[in-house]
Amino acid sequence: MHPDSPFIILCTAISCCLLVYVLVVVQVEVGFLWHAELCEHELPAGLANFDVFVDCWFIFEIFITFFTGVYHDGLYLHDFRSVAKRYLFGWFWFDVITCIPESLIEASMRSWVCASKSVEASQHRREFGSEVPMMTKEERRVMQILNLMRPLRIFRLLRMIHFQDKVSRLLETLSNIPLTARILNIGMRFVPECVWAMSKLIFSLAFVVHSCSCIFWLTKEASTSQEEISDFIEGYGLERDAPVLQRYALSIYYINTIFTTVGFGDIAAETG
């Protein structure tokens, strides 16, 4: 396949969109759901399924890379042997490490463990009323494995190394198409350069705040007890079992306050 073919252009555009998704969502999943119970996943089912799609897409991207021609030293290489050799001795192993299908594995484990727990729970309710069985030793082992695997999602963020190259390649290819080239020229002509610079700055600041917020909450859950976290949440007027969205908003507020002010108003001067 030629790198400028419509199919490869579409795949590159999809990959760029998914990398932006990874940049935003993976940090939230690691920062706020690292210690979440397997059967009490707080993300919507659609988002969890989309994570599986993202894993499958990046694996598919590795596959099609073997069949996509490349330019090397001014020469276009399109035969499978040359392309595969260049890829295997280049980015292949990096791509393999950064697309470990953790979401796919977790979804499979969740469907198995949670389905069996649901059946056992319904049986216990019929026999003992409201009694719910405890997690078995095998299920506990599964949870321990998954808790060790969840940090592997961080490796997805390393794929952002490809992001700038993909975007540059995509824009270069689109600039060679008359219709898209005309649209890009109109955008560059009517949008002042200062607006582009300001947009980059705003997005960079938003990314820093987002990352720091996720790191802050991950550090807090790893270094403090659940009781202290609950007291911290209640101190800001939220319920003890606040959902992920509310905890994320609280973390954003906390980080923004640290970055932009000199305090939280909890310490004030007193006159004698």
PDB file of C-alpha atoms in Angstrom:
ATOM      1  CA  MET A   1       0.000   0.000   0.000  1.00  0.00           C
ATOM      2  CA  HIS A   2       1.241   3.461  -0.857  1.00  0.00           C
ATOM      3  CA  PRO A   3       1.631   5.815   2.165  1.00  0.00           C
ATOM      4  CA  ASP A   4      -0.381   8.475   0.284  1.00  0.00           C
ATOM      5  CA  SER A   5      -3.287   6.155  -0.533  1.00  0.00           C
ATOM      6  CA  PRO A   6      -6.745   7.126   0.816  1.00  0.00           C
ATOM      7  CA  PHE A   7      -6.819   4.070   3.088  1.00  0.00           C
ATOM      8  CA  ILE A   8      -3.498   4.915   4.770  1.00  0.00           C
ATOM      9  CA  ILE A   9      -4.528   8.584   5.079  1.00  0.00           C
ATOM     10  CA  LEU A  10      -7.739   7.497   6.822  1.00  0.00           C
ATOM     11  CA  CYS A  11      -5.814   5.143   9.123  1.00  0.00           C
ATOM     12  CA  THR A  12      -3.363   7.918  10.021  1.00  0.00           C
ATOM     13  CA  ALA A  13      -6.217  10.322  10.807  1.00  0.00           C
ATOM     14  CA  ILE A  14      -7.924   7.722  13.025  1.00  0.00           C
ATOM     15  CA  SER A  15      -4.631   7.008  14.802  1.00  0.00           C
ATOM     16  CA  CYS A  16      -4.134  10.729  15.521  1.00  0.00           C
ATOM     17  CA  CYS A  17      -7.634  10.973  17.025  1.00  0.00           C
ATOM     18  CA  LEU A  18      -7.072   7.852  19.144  1.00  0.00           C
ATOM     19  CA  LEU A  19      -3.733   9.189  20.384  1.00  0.00           C
ATOM     20  CA  VAL A  20      -5.502  12.324  21.622  1.00  0.00           C
ATOM     21  CA  TYR A  21      -8.053  10.067  23.338  1.00  0.00           C
ATOM     22  CA  VAL A  22      -5.231   8.074  24.933  1.00  0.00           C
ATOM     23  CA  LEU A  23      -3.540  11.267  26.103  1.00  0.00           C
ATOM     24  CA  VAL A  24      -6.687  12.370  27.941  1.00  0.00           C
ATOM     25  CA  VAL A  25      -8.459   9.205  29.096  1.00  0.00           C
ATOM     26  CA  VAL A  26      -5.586   6.866  29.987  1.00  0.00           C
ATOM     27  CA  GLN A  27      -4.272   9.291  32.596  1.00  0.00           C
ATOM     28  CA  VAL A  28      -7.727   9.425  34.203  1.00  0.00           C
ATOM     29  CA  GLU A  29      -8.002   5.634  34.196  1.00  0.00           C
ATOM     30  CA  VAL A  30      -4.586   5.202  35.801  1.00  0.00           C
ATOM     31  CA  GLY A  31      -4.927   8.098  38.236  1.00  0.00           C
ATOM     32  CA  PHE A  32      -8.484   7.481  39.441  1.00  0.00           C
ATOM     33  CA  LEU A  33      -9.237   3.804  38.730  1.00  0.00           C
ATOM     34  CA  TRP A  34      -5.959   2.046  39.512  1.00  0.00           C
ATOM     35  CA  HIS A  35      -7.343   0.699  42.821  1.00  0.00           C
ATOM     36  CA  ALA A  36     -10.944   0.228  41.634  1.00  0.00           C
ATOM     37  CA  GLU A  37     -12.567  -3.170  42.109  1.00  0.00           C
ATOM     38  CA  LEU A  38     -12.904  -5.221  38.943  1.00  0.00           C
ATOM     39  CA  CYS A  39     -16.701  -5.523  39.133  1.00  0.00           C
ATOM     40  CA  GLU A  40     -17.191  -1.928  40.284  1.00  0.00           C
ATOM     41  CA  HIS A  41     -15.697  -0.219  37.236  1.00  0.00           C
ATOM     42  CA  GLU A  42     -16.860   3.403  37.321  1.00  0.00           C
ATOM     43  CA  LEU A  43     -16.337   4.211  33.659  1.00  0.00           C
ATOM     44  CA  PRO A  44     -19.361   3.891  31.346  1.00  0.00           C
ATOM     45  CA  ALA A  45     -19.585   0.540  29.566  1.00  0.00           C
ATOM     46  CA  GLY A  46     -19.267   2.299  26.206  1.00  0.00           C
ATOM     47  CA  LEU A  47     -15.972   3.890  27.236  1.00  0.00           C
ATOM     48  CA  ALA A  48     -14.599   0.566  28.487  1.00  0.00           C
ATOM     49  CA  ASN A  49     -15.566  -1.048  25.171  1.00  0.00           C
ATOM     50  CA  PHE A  50     -13.934   1.815  23.297  1.00  0.00           C
ATOM     51  CA  ASP A  51     -10.699   1.134  25.223  1.00  0.00           C
ATOM     52  CA  VAL A  52     -10.822  -2.402  23.819  1.00  0.00           C
ATOM     53  CA  PHE A  53     -11.285  -0.947  20.323  1.00  0.00           C
ATOM     54  CA  VAL A  54      -8.240   1.318  20.863  1.00  0.00           C
ATOM     55  CA  ASP A  55      -6.113  -1.695  21.827  1.00  0.00           C
ATOM     56  CA  CYS A  56      -7.285  -3.629  18.776  1.00  0.00           C
ATOM     57  CA  TRP A  57      -6.701  -0.638  16.495  1.00  0.00           C
ATOM     58  CA  PHE A  58      -3.068  -0.187  17.527  1.00  0.00           C
ATOM     59  CA  ILE A  59      -2.468  -3.920  17.000  1.00  0.00           C
ATOM     60  CA  PHE A  60      -4.069  -3.596  13.560  1.00  0.00           C
ATOM     61  CA  GLU A  61      -1.814  -0.598  12.874  1.00  0.00           C
ATOM     62  CA  ILE A  62       1.262  -2.759  13.508  1.00  0.00           C
ATOM     63  CA  PHE A  63      -0.064  -5.275  10.994  1.00  0.00           C
ATOM     64  CA  ILE A  64      -0.703  -2.765   8.193  1.00  0.00           C
ATOM     65  CA  THR A  65       2.689  -1.113   8.754  1.00  0.00           C
ATOM     66  CA  PHE A  66       4.308  -4.266   7.324  1.00  0.00           C
ATOM     67  CA  PHE A  67       2.444  -3.658   4.057  1.00  0.00           C
ATOM     68  CA  THR A  68       2.859   0.121   3.773  1.00  0.00           C
ATOM     69  CA  GLY A  69       5.625   1.431   1.556  1.00  0.00           C
ATOM     70  CA  VAL A  70       8.243   3.827   2.941  1.00  0.00           C
ATOM     71  CA  TYR A  71      10.678   6.399   1.594  1.00  0.00           C
ATOM     72  CA  HIS A  72      14.332   5.771   2.468  1.00  0.00           C
ATOM     73  CA  ASP A  73      17.230   7.923   1.238  1.00  0.00           C
ATOM     74  CA  GLY A  74      15.061   9.319  -1.540  1.00  0.00           C
ATOM     75  CA  LEU A  75      13.998   5.843  -2.690  1.00  0.00           C
ATOM     76  CA  TYR A  76      10.501   4.418  -2.378  1.00  0.00           C
ATOM     77  CA  LEU A  77      10.493   0.883  -0.905  1.00  0.00           C
ATOM     78  CA  HIS A  78       7.315  -1.093  -1.453  1.00  0.00           C
ATOM     79  CA  ASP A  79       8.281  -4.773  -1.504  1.00  0.00           C
ATOM     80  CA  PHE A  80       7.286  -6.676   1.650  1.00  0.00           C
ATOM     81  CA  ARG A  81      10.785  -7.902   2.520  1.00  0.00           C
ATOM     82  CA  SER A  82      12.386  -4.436   2.483  1.00  0.00           C
ATOM     83  CA  VAL A  83       9.498  -2.800   4.355  1.00  0.00           C
ATOM     84  CA  ALA A  84       9.310  -5.556   6.980  1.00  0.00           C
ATOM     85  CA  LYS A  85      13.084  -5.558   7.538  1.00  0.00           C
ATOM     86  CA  ARG A  86      13.149  -1.803   7.980  1.00  0.00           C
ATOM     87  CA  TYR A  87      10.201  -1.904  10.395  1.00  0.00           C
ATOM     88  CA  LEU A  88      11.546  -4.830  12.445  1.00  0.00           C
ATOM     89  CA  PHE A  89      14.860  -3.042  12.949  1.00  0.00           C
ATOM     90  CA  GLY A  90      13.087   0.253  13.612  1.00  0.00           C
ATOM     91  CA  TRP A  91       9.906   1.013  15.551  1.00  0.00           C
ATOM     92  CA  PHE A  92       8.412  -2.497  15.673  1.00  0.00           C
ATOM     93  CA  TRP A  93       9.428  -3.454  19.204  1.00  0.00           C
ATOM     94  CA  PHE A  94       8.503  -0.040  20.555  1.00  0.00           C
ATOM     95  CA  ASP A  95       5.040  -0.385  18.987  1.00  0.00           C
ATOM     96  CA  VAL A  96       4.628  -3.886  20.446  1.00  0.00           C
ATOM     97  CA  ILE A  97       5.493  -2.750  23.982  1.00  0.00           C
ATOM     98  CA  THR A  98       3.222   0.299  23.795  1.00  0.00           C
ATOM     99  CA  CYS A  99       0.172  -1.580  22.523  1.00  0.00           C
ATOM    100  CA  ILE A 100      -0.106  -4.369  25.099  1.00  0.00           C
ATOM    101  CA  PRO A 101      -3.896  -5.046  25.073  1.00  0.00           C
ATOM    102  CA  GLU A 102      -4.457  -4.505  28.800  1.00  0.00           C
ATOM    103  CA  SER A 103      -8.009  -3.257  28.285  1.00  0.00           C
ATOM    104  CA  LEU A 104      -8.876  -6.332  26.235  1.00  0.00           C
ATOM    105  CA  ILE A 105      -7.457  -8.632  28.931  1.00  0.00           C
ATOM    106  CA  GLU A 106      -9.255  -6.742  31.709  1.00  0.00           C
ATOM    107  CA  ALA A 107     -12.565  -6.811  29.816  1.00  0.00           C
ATOM    108  CA  SER A 108     -12.248 -10.593  29.346  1.00  0.00           C
ATOM    109  CA  MET A 109     -11.414 -11.117  33.019  1.00  0.00           C
ATOM    110  CA  ARG A 110     -14.265  -8.832  34.091  1.00  0.00           C
ATOM    111  CA  SER A 111     -16.832 -10.693  32.005  1.00  0.00           C
ATOM    112  CA  TRP A 112     -15.669 -13.996  33.527  1.00  0.00           C
ATOM    113  CA  VAL A 113     -15.258 -12.989  37.178  1.00  0.00           C
ATOM    114  CA  CYS A 114     -18.234 -10.638  37.441  1.00  0.00           C
ATOM    115  CA  ALA A 115     -20.575 -13.024  35.635  1.00  0.00           C
ATOM    116  CA  SER A 116     -19.681 -15.858  38.021  1.00  0.00           C
ATOM    117  CA  LYS A 117     -20.053 -13.542  41.022  1.00  0.00           C
ATOM    118  CA  SER A 118     -23.455 -12.393  39.781  1.00  0.00           C
ATOM    119  CA  VAL A 119     -24.676 -15.998  39.503  1.00  0.00           C
ATOM    120  CA  GLU A 120     -23.345 -16.893  42.954  1.00  0.00           C
ATOM    121  CA  ALA A 121     -24.831 -13.725  44.457  1.00  0.00           C
ATOM    122  CA  SER A 122     -28.292 -14.477  43.069  1.00  0.00           C
ATOM    123  CA  GLN A 123     -28.095 -18.037  44.427  1.00  0.00           C
ATOM    124  CA  HIS A 124     -27.105 -16.769  47.885  1.00  0.00           C
ATOM    125  CA  ARG A 125     -29.919 -14.231  47.875  1.00  0.00           C
ATOM    126  CA  ARG A 126     -32.418 -16.983  47.169  1.00  0.00           C
ATOM    127  CA  GLU A 127     -30.996 -19.199  49.895  1.00  0.00           C
ATOM    128  CA  PHE A 128     -29.841 -16.718  52.567  1.00  0.00           C
ATOM    129  CA  GLY A 129     -31.660 -13.478  51.797  1.00  0.00           C
ATOM    130  CA  SER A 130     -29.194 -10.618  51.399  1.00  0.00           C
ATOM    131  CA  GLU A 131     -25.972 -12.541  51.886  1.00  0.00           C
ATOM    132  CA  VAL A 132     -23.395 -12.048  49.110  1.00  0.00           C
ATOM    133  CA  PRO A 133     -20.462 -14.474  48.748  1.00  0.00           C
ATOM    134  CA  MET A 134     -16.952 -13.257  49.345  1.00  0.00           C
ATOM    135  CA  MET A 135     -14.402 -13.246  46.529  1.00  0.00           C
ATOM    136  CA  THR A 136     -12.832 -16.653  46.033  1.00  0.00           C
ATOM    137  CA  LYS A 137      -9.100 -17.289  46.140  1.00  0.00           C
ATOM    138  CA  GLU A 138      -8.994 -17.660  42.362  1.00  0.00           C
ATOM    139  CA  GLU A 139     -10.859 -14.385  41.855  1.00  0.00           C
ATOM    140  CA  ARG A 140      -8.527 -12.681  44.311  1.00  0.00           C
ATOM    141  CA  ARG A 141      -5.548 -13.904  42.280  1.00  0.00           C
ATOM    142  CA  VAL A 142      -7.121 -12.478  39.130  1.00  0.00           C
ATOM    143  CA  MET A 143      -7.545  -9.106  40.871  1.00  0.00           C
ATOM    144  CA  GLN A 144      -3.895  -9.119  41.953  1.00  0.00           C
ATOM    145  CA  ILE A 145      -2.754  -9.824  38.378  1.00  0.00           C
ATOM    146  CA  LEU A 146      -4.970  -7.063  36.998  1.00  0.00           C
ATOM    147  CA  ASN A 147      -3.757  -4.564  39.594  1.00  0.00           C
ATOM    148  CA  LEU A 148      -0.218  -5.281  38.400  1.00  0.00           C
ATOM    149  CA  MET A 149      -1.243  -4.974  34.749  1.00  0.00           C
ATOM    150  CA  ARG A 150      -3.224  -1.725  35.013  1.00  0.00           C
ATOM    151  CA  PRO A 151      -0.076   0.459  35.131  1.00  0.00           C
ATOM    152  CA  LEU A 152       0.836  -0.969  31.704  1.00  0.00           C
ATOM    153  CA  ARG A 153      -1.679   1.516  30.289  1.00  0.00           C
ATOM    154  CA  ILE A 154       0.913   4.195  30.964  1.00  0.00           C
ATOM    155  CA  PHE A 155       2.976   2.693  28.127  1.00  0.00           C
ATOM    156  CA  ARG A 156       0.231   3.817  25.741  1.00  0.00           C
ATOM    157  CA  LEU A 157       1.252   7.395  26.449  1.00  0.00           C
ATOM    158  CA  LEU A 158       4.660   6.664  24.925  1.00  0.00           C
ATOM    159  CA  ARG A 159       2.897   6.342  21.582  1.00  0.00           C
ATOM    160  CA  MET A 160       2.596  10.143  21.641  1.00  0.00           C
ATOM    161  CA  ILE A 161       6.174  10.061  20.300  1.00  0.00           C
ATOM    162  CA  HIS A 162       4.546   9.161  16.978  1.00  0.00           C
ATOM    163  CA  PHE A 163       1.925  11.902  17.235  1.00  0.00           C
ATOM    164  CA  GLN A 164       3.865  14.833  15.798  1.00  0.00           C
ATOM    165  CA  ASP A 165       5.242  12.694  12.984  1.00  0.00           C
ATOM    166  CA  LYS A 166       1.776  11.371  12.125  1.00  0.00           C
ATOM    167  CA  VAL A 167       0.206  14.841  12.159  1.00  0.00           C
ATOM    168  CA  SER A 168       3.021  16.264  10.008  1.00  0.00           C
ATOM    169  CA  ARG A 169       2.685  13.410   7.548  1.00  0.00           C
ATOM    170  CA  LEU A 170      -1.083  13.786   7.460  1.00  0.00           C
ATOM    171  CA  LEU A 171      -0.932  17.536   6.831  1.00  0.00           C
ATOM    172  CA  GLU A 172       1.718  17.073   4.151  1.00  0.00           C
ATOM    173  CA  THR A 173      -0.428  14.495   2.385  1.00  0.00           C
ATOM    174  CA  LEU A 174      -3.593  16.602   2.673  1.00  0.00           C
ATOM    175  CA  SER A 175      -1.737  19.635   1.290  1.00  0.00           C
ATOM    176  CA  ASN A 176      -1.172  17.674  -1.929  1.00  0.00           C
ATOM    177  CA  ILE A 177      -4.926  17.181  -2.401  1.00  0.00           C
ATOM    178  CA  PRO A 178      -6.491  20.254  -4.103  1.00  0.00           C
ATOM    179  CA  LEU A 179      -9.669  20.455  -1.997  1.00  0.00           C
ATOM    180  CA  THR A 180      -8.027  19.947   1.407  1.00  0.00           C
ATOM    181  CA  ALA A 181      -5.099  22.176   0.404  1.00  0.00           C
ATOM    182  CA  ARG A 182      -7.574  24.975  -0.352  1.00  0.00           C
ATOM    183  CA  ILE A 183      -9.251  24.517   3.045  1.00  0.00           C
ATOM    184  CA  LEU A 184      -5.900  24.571   4.867  1.00  0.00           C
ATOM    185  CA  ASN A 185      -4.838  27.711   3.008  1.00  0.00           C
ATOM    186  CA  ILE A 186      -8.084  29.467   3.941  1.00  0.00           C
ATOM    187  CA  GLY A 187      -7.564  28.518   7.586  1.00  0.00           C
ATOM    188  CA  MET A 188      -4.006  29.795   7.616  1.00  0.00           C
ATOM    189  CA  ARG A 189      -4.989  32.984   5.790  1.00  0.00           C
ATOM    190  CA  PHE A 190      -7.937  34.078   7.929  1.00  0.00           C
ATOM    191  CA  VAL A 191      -6.764  32.898  11.365  1.00  0.00           C
ATOM    192  CA  PRO A 192      -4.002  35.175  12.733  1.00  0.00           C
ATOM    193  CA  GLU A 193      -0.755  33.553  13.771  1.00  0.00           C
ATOM    194  CA  CYS A 194      -1.184  34.883  17.309  1.00  0.00           C
ATOM    195  CA  VAL A 195      -4.440  32.894  17.608  1.00  0.00           C
ATOM    196  CA  TRP A 196      -2.617  29.682  16.655  1.00  0.00           C
ATOM    197  CA  ALA A 197       0.131  30.467  19.179  1.00  0.00           C
ATOM    198  CA  MET A 198      -2.411  31.229  21.915  1.00  0.00           C
ATOM    199  CA  SER A 199      -4.326  28.023  21.144  1.00  0.00           C
ATOM    200  CA  LYS A 200      -1.144  25.960  21.480  1.00  0.00           C
ATOM    201  CA  LEU A 201      -0.387  27.636  24.804  1.00  0.00           C
ATOM    202  CA  ILE A 202      -3.903  27.009  26.156  1.00  0.00           C
ATOM    203  CA  PHE A 203      -3.842  23.351  25.115  1.00  0.00           C
ATOM    204  CA  SER A 204      -0.370  22.927  26.637  1.00  0.00           C
ATOM    205  CA  LEU A 205      -1.511  24.410  29.954  1.00  0.00           C
ATOM    206  CA  ALA A 206      -4.661  22.277  29.930  1.00  0.00           C
ATOM    207  CA  PHE A 207      -2.545  19.181  29.353  1.00  0.00           C
ATOM    208  CA  VAL A 208      -0.197  20.065  32.229  1.00  0.00           C
ATOM    209  CA  VAL A 209      -3.100  20.680  34.623  1.00  0.00           C
ATOM    210  CA  HIS A 210      -4.818  17.471  33.500  1.00  0.00           C
ATOM    211  CA  SER A 211      -1.660  15.391  33.978  1.00  0.00           C
ATOM    212  CA  CYS A 212      -0.855  16.921  37.358  1.00  0.00           C
ATOM    213  CA  SER A 213      -4.424  16.348  38.545  1.00  0.00           C
ATOM    214  CA  CYS A 214      -4.269  12.655  37.670  1.00  0.00           C
ATOM    215  CA  ILE A 215      -0.819  12.263  39.241  1.00  0.00           C
ATOM    216  CA  PHE A 216      -2.009  14.104  42.362  1.00  0.00           C
ATOM    217  CA  TRP A 217      -4.960  11.754  42.877  1.00  0.00           C
ATOM    218  CA  LEU A 218      -2.911   8.645  42.145  1.00  0.00           C
ATOM    219  CA  THR A 219      -0.305   9.752  44.697  1.00  0.00           C
ATOM    220  CA  LYS A 220      -3.007  10.548  47.235  1.00  0.00           C
ATOM    221  CA  GLU A 221      -4.638   7.140  46.932  1.00  0.00           C
ATOM    222  CA  ALA A 222      -1.259   5.394  47.156  1.00  0.00           C
ATOM    223  CA  SER A 223       0.002   7.341  50.186  1.00  0.00           C
ATOM    224  CA  THR A 224      -3.100   7.942  52.350  1.00  0.00           C
ATOM    225  CA  SER A 225      -5.817   5.772  53.845  1.00  0.00           C
ATOM    226  CA  GLN A 226      -9.316   5.519  52.411  1.00  0.00           C
ATOM    227  CA  GLU A 227     -10.683   7.255  55.497  1.00  0.00           C
ATOM    228  CA  GLU A 228      -8.427  10.261  54.961  1.00  0.00           C
ATOM    229  CA  ILE A 229      -9.432  10.433  51.292  1.00  0.00           C
ATOM    230  CA  SER A 230     -13.105  10.327  52.269  1.00  0.00           C
ATOM    231  CA  ASP A 231     -12.550  13.146  54.795  1.00  0.00           C
ATOM    232  CA  PHE A 232     -10.734  15.160  52.112  1.00  0.00           C
ATOM    233  CA  ILE A 233     -13.645  14.714  49.694  1.00  0.00           C
ATOM    234  CA  GLU A 234     -16.239  15.607  52.337  1.00  0.00           C
ATOM    235  CA  GLY A 235     -14.226  18.690  53.254  1.00  0.00           C
ATOM    236  CA  TYR A 236     -15.071  20.102  49.811  1.00  0.00           C
ATOM    237  CA  GLY A 237     -18.785  19.388  50.106  1.00  0.00           C
ATOM    238  CA  LEU A 238     -18.883  16.101  48.164  1.00  0.00           C
ATOM    239  CA  GLU A 239     -20.162  12.694  49.217  1.00  0.00           C
ATOM    240  CA  ARG A 240     -17.684  10.130  50.517  1.00  0.00           C
ATOM    241  CA  ASP A 241     -18.284   7.830  47.537  1.00  0.00           C
ATOM    242  CA  ALA A 242     -18.184  10.619  44.948  1.00  0.00           C
ATOM    243  CA  PRO A 243     -17.987   9.348  41.338  1.00  0.00           C
ATOM    244  CA  VAL A 244     -14.886   9.712  39.193  1.00  0.00           C
ATOM    245  CA  LEU A 245     -16.111  12.877  37.459  1.00  0.00           C
ATOM    246  CA  GLN A 246     -16.575  14.727  40.765  1.00  0.00           C
ATOM    247  CA  ARG A 247     -13.223  13.546  42.110  1.00  0.00           C
ATOM    248  CA  TYR A 248     -11.577  14.637  38.874  1.00  0.00           C
ATOM    249  CA  ALA A 249     -13.202  18.081  39.131  1.00  0.00           C
ATOM    250  CA  LEU A 250     -11.995  18.354  42.742  1.00  0.00           C
ATOM    251  CA  SER A 251      -8.470  17.400  41.697  1.00  0.00           C
ATOM    252  CA  ILE A 252      -8.536  19.964  38.858  1.00  0.00           C
ATOM    253  CA  TYR A 253      -9.642  22.648  41.317  1.00  0.00           C
ATOM    254  CA  TYR A 254      -6.931  21.658  43.784  1.00  0.00           C
ATOM    255  CA  ILE A 255      -4.148  21.748  41.170  1.00  0.00           C
ATOM    256  CA  ASN A 256      -5.400  25.028  39.664  1.00  0.00           C
ATOM    257  CA  THR A 257      -5.455  26.583  43.119  1.00  0.00           C
ATOM    258  CA  ILE A 258      -1.873  25.490  43.733  1.00  0.00           C
ATOM    259  CA  PHE A 259      -0.727  26.861  40.375  1.00  0.00           C
ATOM    260  CA  THR A 260      -2.574  30.177  40.395  1.00  0.00           C
ATOM    261  CA  THR A 261      -2.994  31.319  44.024  1.00  0.00           C
ATOM    262  CA  VAL A 262      -1.071  31.540  47.281  1.00  0.00           C
ATOM    263  CA  GLY A 263      -3.466  29.415  49.350  1.00  0.00           C
ATOM    264  CA  PHE A 264      -6.887  27.855  49.812  1.00  0.00           C
ATOM    265  CA  GLY A 265      -8.282  30.428  52.274  1.00  0.00           C
ATOM    266  CA  ASP A 266      -8.001  28.033  55.199  1.00  0.00           C
ATOM    267  CA  ILE A 267      -5.250  30.126  56.840  1.00  0.00           C
ATOM    268  CA  ALA A 268      -6.002  33.776  57.456  1.00  0.00           C
ATOM    269  CA  ALA A 269      -4.561  36.559  59.593  1.00  0.00           C
ATOM    270  CA  GLU A 270      -6.242  37.426  62.897  1.00  0.00           C
ATOM    271  CA  THR A 271      -6.156  40.771  64.697  1.00  0.00           C
ATOM    272  CA  GLY A 272      -5.228  40.820  68.340  1.00  0.00           C
TER     273      GLY A 272
END
